[in-house]
PDB file of C-alpha atoms in Angstrom:
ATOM      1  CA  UNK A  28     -45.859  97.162 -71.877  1.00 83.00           C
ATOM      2  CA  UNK A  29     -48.450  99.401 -69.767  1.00 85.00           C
ATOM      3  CA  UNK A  30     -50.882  99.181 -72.400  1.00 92.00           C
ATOM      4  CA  UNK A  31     -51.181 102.576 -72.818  1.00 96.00           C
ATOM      5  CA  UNK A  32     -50.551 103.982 -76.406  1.00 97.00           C
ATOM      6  CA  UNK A  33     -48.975 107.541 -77.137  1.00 97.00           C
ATOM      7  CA  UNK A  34     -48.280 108.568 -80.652  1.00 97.00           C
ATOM      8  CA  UNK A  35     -46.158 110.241 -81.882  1.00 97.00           C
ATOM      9  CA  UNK A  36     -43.157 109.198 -80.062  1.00 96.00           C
ATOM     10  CA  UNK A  37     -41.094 112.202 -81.986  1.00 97.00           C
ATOM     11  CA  UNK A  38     -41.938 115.175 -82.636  1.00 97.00           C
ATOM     12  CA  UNK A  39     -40.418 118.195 -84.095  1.00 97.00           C
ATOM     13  CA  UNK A  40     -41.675 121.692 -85.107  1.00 97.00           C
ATOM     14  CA  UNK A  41     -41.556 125.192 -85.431  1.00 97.00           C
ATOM     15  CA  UNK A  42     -41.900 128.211 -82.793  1.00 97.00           C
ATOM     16  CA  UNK A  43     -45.703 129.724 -83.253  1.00 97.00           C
ATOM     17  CA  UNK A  44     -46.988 126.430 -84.485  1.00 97.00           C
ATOM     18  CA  UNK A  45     -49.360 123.481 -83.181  1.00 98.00           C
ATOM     19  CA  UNK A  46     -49.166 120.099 -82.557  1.00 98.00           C
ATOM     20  CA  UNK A  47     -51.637 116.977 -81.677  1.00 98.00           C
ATOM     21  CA  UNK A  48     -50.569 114.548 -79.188  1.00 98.00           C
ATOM     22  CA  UNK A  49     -52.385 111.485 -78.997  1.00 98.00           C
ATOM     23  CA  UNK A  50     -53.446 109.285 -76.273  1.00 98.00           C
ATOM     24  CA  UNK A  51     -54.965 105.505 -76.003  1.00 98.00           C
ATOM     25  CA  UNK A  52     -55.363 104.676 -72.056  1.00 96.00           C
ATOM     26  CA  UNK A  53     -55.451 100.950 -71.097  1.00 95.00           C
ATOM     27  CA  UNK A  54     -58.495  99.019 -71.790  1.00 94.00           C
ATOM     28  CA  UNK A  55     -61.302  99.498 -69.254  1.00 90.00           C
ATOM     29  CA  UNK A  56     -59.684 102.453 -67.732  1.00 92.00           C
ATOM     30  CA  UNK A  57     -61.537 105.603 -68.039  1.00 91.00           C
ATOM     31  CA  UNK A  58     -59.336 108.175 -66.679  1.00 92.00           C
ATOM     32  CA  UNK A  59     -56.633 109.984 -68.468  1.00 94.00           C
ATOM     33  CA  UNK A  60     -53.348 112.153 -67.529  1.00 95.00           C
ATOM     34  CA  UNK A  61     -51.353 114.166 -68.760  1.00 97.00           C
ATOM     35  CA  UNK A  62     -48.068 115.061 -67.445  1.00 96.00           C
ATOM     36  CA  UNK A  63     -44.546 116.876 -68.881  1.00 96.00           C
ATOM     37  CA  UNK A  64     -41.336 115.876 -67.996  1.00 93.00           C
ATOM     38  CA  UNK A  65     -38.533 118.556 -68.126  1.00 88.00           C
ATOM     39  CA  UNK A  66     -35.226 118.189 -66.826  1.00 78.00           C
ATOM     40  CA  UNK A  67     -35.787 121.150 -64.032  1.00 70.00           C
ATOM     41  CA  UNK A  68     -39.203 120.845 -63.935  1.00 70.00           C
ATOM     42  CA  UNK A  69     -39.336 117.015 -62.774  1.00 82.00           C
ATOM     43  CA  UNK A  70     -43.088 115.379 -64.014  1.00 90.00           C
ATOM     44  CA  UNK A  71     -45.680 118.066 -63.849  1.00 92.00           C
ATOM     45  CA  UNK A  72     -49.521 117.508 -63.793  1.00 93.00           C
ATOM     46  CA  UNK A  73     -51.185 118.836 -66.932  1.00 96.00           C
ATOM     47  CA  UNK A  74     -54.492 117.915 -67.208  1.00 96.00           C
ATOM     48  CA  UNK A  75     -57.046 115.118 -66.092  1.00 93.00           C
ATOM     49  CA  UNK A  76     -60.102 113.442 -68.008  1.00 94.00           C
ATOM     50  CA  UNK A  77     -62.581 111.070 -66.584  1.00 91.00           C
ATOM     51  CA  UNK A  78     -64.475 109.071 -68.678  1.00 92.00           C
ATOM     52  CA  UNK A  79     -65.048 112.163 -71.542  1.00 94.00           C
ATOM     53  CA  UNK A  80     -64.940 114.997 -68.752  1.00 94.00           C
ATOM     54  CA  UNK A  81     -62.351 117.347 -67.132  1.00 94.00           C
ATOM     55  CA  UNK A  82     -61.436 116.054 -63.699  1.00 91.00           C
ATOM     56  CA  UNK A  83     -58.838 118.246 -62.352  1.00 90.00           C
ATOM     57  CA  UNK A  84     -56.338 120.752 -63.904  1.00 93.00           C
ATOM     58  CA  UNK A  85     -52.654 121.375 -62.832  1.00 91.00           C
ATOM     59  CA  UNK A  86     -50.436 123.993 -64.135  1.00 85.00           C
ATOM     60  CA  UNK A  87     -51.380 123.792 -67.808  1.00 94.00           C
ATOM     61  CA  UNK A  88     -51.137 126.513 -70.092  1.00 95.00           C
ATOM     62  CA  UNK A  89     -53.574 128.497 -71.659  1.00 96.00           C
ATOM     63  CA  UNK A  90     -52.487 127.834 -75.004  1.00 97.00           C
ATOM     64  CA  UNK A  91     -52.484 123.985 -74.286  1.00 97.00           C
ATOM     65  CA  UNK A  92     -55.662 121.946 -74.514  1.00 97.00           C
ATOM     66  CA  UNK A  93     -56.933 118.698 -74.248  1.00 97.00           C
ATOM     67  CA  UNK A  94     -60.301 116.762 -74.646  1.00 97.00           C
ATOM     68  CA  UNK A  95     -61.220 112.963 -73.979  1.00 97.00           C
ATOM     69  CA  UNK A  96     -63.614 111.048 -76.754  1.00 97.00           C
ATOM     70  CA  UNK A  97     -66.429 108.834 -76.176  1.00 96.00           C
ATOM     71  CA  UNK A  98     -64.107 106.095 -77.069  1.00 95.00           C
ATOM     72  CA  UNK A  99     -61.747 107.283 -74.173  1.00 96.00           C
ATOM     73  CA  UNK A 100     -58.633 108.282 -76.481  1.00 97.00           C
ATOM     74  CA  UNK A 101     -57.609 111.274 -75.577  1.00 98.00           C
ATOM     75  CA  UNK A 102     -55.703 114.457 -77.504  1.00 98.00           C
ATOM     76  CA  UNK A 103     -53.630 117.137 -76.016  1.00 98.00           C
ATOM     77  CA  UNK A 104     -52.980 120.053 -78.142  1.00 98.00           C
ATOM     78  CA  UNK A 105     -50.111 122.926 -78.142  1.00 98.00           C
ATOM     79  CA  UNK A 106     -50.430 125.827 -79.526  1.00 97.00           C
ATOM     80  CA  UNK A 107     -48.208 128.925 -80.286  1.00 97.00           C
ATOM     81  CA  UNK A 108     -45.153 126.672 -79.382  1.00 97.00           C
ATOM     82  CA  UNK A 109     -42.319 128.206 -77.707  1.00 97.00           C
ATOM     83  CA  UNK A 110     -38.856 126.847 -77.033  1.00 96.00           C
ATOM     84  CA  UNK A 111     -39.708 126.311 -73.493  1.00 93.00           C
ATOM     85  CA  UNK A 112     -42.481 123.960 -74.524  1.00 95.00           C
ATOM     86  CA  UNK A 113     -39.661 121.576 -75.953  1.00 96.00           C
ATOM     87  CA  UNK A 114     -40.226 118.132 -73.338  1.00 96.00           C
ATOM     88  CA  UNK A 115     -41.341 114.789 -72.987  1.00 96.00           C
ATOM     89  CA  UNK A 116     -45.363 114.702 -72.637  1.00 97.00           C
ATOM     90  CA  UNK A 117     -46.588 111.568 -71.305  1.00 97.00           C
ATOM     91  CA  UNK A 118     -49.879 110.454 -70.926  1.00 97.00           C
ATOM     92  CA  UNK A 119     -51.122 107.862 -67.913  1.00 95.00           C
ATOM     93  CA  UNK A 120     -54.597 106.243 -67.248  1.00 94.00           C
ATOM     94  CA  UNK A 121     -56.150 104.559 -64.136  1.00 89.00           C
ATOM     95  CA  UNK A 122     -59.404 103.124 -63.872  1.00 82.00           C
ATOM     96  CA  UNK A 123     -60.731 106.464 -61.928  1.00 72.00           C
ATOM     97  CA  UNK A 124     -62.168 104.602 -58.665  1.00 72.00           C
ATOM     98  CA  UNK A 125     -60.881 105.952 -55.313  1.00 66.00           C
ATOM     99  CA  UNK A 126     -59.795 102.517 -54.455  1.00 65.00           C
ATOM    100  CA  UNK A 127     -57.541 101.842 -57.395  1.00 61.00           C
ATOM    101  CA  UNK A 128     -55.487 105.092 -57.819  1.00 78.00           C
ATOM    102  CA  UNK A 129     -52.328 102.855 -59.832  1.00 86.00           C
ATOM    103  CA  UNK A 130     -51.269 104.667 -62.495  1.00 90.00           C
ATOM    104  CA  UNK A 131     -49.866 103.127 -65.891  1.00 93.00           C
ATOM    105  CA  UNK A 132     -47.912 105.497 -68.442  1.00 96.00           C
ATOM    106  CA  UNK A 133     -47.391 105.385 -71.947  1.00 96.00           C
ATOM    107  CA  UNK A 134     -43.988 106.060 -73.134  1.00 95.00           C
ATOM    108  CA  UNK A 135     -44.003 109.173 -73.678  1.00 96.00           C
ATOM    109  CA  UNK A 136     -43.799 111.820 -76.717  1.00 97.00           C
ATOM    110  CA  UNK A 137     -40.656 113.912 -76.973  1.00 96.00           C
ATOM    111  CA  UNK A 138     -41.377 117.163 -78.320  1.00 97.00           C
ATOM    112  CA  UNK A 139     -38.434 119.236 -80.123  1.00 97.00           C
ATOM    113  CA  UNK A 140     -39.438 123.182 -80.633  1.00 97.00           C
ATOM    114  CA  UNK A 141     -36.439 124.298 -82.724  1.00 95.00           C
TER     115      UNK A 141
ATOM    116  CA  UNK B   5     -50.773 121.976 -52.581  1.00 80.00           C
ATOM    117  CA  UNK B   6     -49.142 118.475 -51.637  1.00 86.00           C
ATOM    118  CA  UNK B   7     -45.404 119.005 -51.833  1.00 92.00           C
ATOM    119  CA  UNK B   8     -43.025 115.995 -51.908  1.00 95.00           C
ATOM    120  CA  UNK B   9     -39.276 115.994 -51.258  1.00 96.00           C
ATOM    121  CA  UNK B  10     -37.060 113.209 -52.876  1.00 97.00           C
ATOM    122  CA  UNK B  11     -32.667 112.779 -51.740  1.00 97.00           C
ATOM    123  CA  UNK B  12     -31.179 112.080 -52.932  1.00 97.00           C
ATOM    124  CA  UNK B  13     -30.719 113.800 -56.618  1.00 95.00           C
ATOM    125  CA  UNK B  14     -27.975 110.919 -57.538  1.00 96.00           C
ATOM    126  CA  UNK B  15     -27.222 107.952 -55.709  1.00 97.00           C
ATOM    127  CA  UNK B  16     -24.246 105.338 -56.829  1.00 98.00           C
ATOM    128  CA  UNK B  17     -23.375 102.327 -55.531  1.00 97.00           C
ATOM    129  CA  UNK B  18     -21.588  98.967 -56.485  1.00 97.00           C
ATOM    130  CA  UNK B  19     -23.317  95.886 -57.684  1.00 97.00           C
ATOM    131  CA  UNK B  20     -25.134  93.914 -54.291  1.00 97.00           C
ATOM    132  CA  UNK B  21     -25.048  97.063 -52.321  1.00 97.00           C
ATOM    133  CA  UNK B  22     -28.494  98.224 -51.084  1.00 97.00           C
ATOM    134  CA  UNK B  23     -29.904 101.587 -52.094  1.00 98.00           C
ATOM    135  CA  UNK B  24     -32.378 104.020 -49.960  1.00 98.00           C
ATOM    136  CA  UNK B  25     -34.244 107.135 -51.409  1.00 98.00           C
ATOM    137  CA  UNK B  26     -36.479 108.809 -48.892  1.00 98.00           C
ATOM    138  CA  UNK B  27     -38.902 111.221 -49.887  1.00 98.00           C
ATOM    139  CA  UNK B  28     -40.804 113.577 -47.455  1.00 98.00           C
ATOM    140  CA  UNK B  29     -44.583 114.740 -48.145  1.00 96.00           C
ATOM    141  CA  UNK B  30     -46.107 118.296 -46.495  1.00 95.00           C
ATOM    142  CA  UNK B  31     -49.637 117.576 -46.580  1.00 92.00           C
ATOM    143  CA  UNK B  32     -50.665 114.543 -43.604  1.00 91.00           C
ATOM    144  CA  UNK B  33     -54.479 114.310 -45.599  1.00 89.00           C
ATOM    145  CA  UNK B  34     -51.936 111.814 -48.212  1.00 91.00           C
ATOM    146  CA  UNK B  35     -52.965 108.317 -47.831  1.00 90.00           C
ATOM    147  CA  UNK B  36     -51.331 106.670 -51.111  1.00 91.00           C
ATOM    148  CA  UNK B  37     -47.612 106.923 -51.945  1.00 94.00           C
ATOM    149  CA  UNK B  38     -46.734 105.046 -55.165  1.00 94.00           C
ATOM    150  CA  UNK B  39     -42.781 104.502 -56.335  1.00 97.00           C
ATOM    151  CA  UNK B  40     -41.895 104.737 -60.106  1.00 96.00           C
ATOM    152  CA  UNK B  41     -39.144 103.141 -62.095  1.00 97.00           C
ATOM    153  CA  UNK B  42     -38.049 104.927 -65.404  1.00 95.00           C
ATOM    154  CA  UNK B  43     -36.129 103.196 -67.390  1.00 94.00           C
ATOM    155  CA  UNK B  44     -34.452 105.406 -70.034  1.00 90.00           C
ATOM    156  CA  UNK B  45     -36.550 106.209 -73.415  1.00 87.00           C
ATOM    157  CA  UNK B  46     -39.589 104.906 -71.329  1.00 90.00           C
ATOM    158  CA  UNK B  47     -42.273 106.154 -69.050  1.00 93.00           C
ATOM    159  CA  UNK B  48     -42.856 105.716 -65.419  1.00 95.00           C
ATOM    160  CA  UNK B  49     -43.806 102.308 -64.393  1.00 95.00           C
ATOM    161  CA  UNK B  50     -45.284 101.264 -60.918  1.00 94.00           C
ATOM    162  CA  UNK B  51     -43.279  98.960 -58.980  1.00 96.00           C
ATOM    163  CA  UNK B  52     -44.428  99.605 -55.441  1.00 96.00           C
ATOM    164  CA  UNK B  53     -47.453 101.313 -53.249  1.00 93.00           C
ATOM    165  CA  UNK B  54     -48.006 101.701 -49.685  1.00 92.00           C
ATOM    166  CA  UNK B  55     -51.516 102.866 -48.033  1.00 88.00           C
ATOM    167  CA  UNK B  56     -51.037 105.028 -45.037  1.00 83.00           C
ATOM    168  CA  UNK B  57     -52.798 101.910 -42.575  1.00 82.00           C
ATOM    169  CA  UNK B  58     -49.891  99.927 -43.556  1.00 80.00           C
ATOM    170  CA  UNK B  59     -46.380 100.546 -41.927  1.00 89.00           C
ATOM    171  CA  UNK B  60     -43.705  98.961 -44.483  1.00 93.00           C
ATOM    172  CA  UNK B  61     -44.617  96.840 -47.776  1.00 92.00           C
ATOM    173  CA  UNK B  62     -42.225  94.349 -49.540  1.00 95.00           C
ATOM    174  CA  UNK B  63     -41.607  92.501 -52.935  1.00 93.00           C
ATOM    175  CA  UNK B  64     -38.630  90.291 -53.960  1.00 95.00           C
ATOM    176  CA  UNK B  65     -35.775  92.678 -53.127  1.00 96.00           C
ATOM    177  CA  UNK B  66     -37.818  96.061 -52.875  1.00 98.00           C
ATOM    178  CA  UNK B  67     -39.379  97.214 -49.477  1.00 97.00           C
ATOM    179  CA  UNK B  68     -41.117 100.501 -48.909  1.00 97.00           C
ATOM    180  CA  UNK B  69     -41.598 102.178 -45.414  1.00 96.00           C
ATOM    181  CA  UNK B  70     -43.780 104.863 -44.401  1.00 95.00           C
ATOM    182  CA  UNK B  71     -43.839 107.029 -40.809  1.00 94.00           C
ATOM    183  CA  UNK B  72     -47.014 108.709 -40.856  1.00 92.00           C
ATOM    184  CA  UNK B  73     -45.920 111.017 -38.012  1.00 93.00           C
ATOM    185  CA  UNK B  74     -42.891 111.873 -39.166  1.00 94.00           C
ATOM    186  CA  UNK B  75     -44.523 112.527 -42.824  1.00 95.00           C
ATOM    187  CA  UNK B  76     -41.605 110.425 -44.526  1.00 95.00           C
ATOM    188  CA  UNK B  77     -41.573 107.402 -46.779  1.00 97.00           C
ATOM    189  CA  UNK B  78     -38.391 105.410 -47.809  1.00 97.00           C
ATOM    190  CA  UNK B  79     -38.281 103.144 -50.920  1.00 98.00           C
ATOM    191  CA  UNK B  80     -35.306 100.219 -50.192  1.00 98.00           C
ATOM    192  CA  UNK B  81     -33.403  98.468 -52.765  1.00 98.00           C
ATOM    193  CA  UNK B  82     -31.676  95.209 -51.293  1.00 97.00           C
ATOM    194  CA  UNK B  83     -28.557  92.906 -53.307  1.00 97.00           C
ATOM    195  CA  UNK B  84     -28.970  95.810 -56.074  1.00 97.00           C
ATOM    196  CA  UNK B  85     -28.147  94.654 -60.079  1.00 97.00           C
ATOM    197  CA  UNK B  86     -27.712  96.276 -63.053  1.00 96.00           C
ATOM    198  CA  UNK B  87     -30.906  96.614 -64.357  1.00 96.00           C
ATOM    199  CA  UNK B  88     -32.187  98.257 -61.178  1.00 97.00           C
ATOM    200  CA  UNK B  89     -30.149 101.207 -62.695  1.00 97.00           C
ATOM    201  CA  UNK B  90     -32.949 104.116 -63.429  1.00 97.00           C
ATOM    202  CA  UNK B  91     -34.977 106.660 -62.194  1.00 95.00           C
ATOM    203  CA  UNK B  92     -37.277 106.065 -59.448  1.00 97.00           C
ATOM    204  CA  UNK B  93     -39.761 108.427 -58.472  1.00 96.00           C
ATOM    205  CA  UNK B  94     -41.995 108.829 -55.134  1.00 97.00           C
ATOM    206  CA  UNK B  95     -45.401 110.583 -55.049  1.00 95.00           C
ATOM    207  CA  UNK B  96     -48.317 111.175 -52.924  1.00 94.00           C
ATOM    208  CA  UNK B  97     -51.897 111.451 -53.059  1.00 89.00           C
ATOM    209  CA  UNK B  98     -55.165 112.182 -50.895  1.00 84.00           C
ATOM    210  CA  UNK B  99     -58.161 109.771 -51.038  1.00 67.00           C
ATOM    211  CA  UNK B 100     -60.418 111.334 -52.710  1.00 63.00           C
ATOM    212  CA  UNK B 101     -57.923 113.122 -54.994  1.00 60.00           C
ATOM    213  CA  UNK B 102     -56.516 110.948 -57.862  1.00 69.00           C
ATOM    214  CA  UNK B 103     -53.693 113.466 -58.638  1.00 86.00           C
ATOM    215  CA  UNK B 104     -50.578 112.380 -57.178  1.00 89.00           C
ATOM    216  CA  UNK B 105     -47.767 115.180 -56.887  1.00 91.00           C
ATOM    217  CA  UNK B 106     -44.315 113.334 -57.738  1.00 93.00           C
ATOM    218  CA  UNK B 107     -40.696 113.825 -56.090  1.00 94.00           C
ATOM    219  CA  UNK B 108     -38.111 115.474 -58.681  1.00 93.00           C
ATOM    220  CA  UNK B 109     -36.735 111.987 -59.070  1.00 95.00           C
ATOM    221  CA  UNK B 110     -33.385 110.361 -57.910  1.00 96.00           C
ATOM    222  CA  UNK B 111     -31.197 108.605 -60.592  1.00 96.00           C
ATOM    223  CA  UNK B 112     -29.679 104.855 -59.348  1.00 97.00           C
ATOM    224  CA  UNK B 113     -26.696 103.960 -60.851  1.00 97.00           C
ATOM    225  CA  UNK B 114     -25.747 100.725 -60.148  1.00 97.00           C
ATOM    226  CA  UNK B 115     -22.120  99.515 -60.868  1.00 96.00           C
ATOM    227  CA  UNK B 116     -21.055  96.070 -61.739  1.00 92.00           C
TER     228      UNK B 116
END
């Protein structure tokens, strides 16, 4: 166990509609990822949040969005879903310091568009 | 942008064999290069790092390699099991940079 908590684990909508994924990084760590796994797309770099603020950005759509509370949870939402959007999303968290880049991953939630 | 080659795609071999996936990296600023091992319906898990000061790093029956000059590092799986059957992934990353850009994964089948 990584001790990093993603919910839901399943997930299955509609085209055109929007979802909440949810995020609870590893005690004492205050950085957050968030990556998405597709088969040809290997693990991409979504999004990055450091201890409440954005860090860094990867190749993260417009109509995606994330934030990170002052408890450190973190929520990525998708919007306007397309069919394309249908992967696993996984979240990861690291303590943030230059000398400790380890990263720890939660297992993932699998996203369905239908 | 960091790019990483991983070879190969697919790599099967019998029970006690050892296993090599090399990956390649573009940009020679990278000074961390972390493996992952993921284990099917579960996410990436850490099993080794190297730092770019060190030449080769090893633990139990896993060794890791790195040729700075040559801009390649090579994850080693010795007397290989089972259980060792999963995806492993190599990445890289810049000090300073916390974003590590991951290899498109190589899937170990290990026969018994």
């Amino acid at each position: 166990d990584s001790g990093v908590t993603q919910t839901p684990k399943h997930l299955i909508t509609a085209t055109g509609q929007r979802v909440t994924l949810r995020c609870s990084p590893r005690s004492g760590d205050l950085s957050v990822y968030w990556y998405q796994q597709s088969l040809d797309q290997g693990l991409q770099f979504l999004i990055q949040y450091y201890n409440g603020e954005e860090r860094a950005k990867g190749n993260i759509l417009e109509r995606f969005s994330a934030q990170q509370f002052p408890d450190l949870h973190s929520e990525l939402n998708l919007s306007s879903l397309e069919l394309g959007d249908s992967a696993l999303y996984f979240c990861a968290s690291s303590a943030g310091q230059p000398t400790n880049e380890k990263l720890f991953f939660g297992s993932g939630t699998q996203l369905s568009v239908l | 942008g960091e790019n990483v080659e991983q070879h190969p795609s697919t790599l099967s071999v019998q029970e006690g064999d050892s296993a090599v996936i090399k990956c390649t990296y573009s940009d020679s600023a990278s000074n961390y290069f972390p493996w992952y091992k993921q284990e099917l319906g579960k996410g990436p898990q850490l099993i080794i790092d190297i730092r770019s000061n060190v030449g080769e790093k090893k633990d139990q029956r896993i060794a890791v390699t790195l040729n700075k000059t040559a801009k390649h590092f090579s994850l080693h799986i010795t007397e290989t099991q089972p259980e060792d059957s999963a995806v492993y992934f190599c990445a890289a990353s810049k000090g300073g940079s916390y974003i590590p850009t991951f290899g498109r994964g190589t899937s170990l089948i290990v026969h018994p």
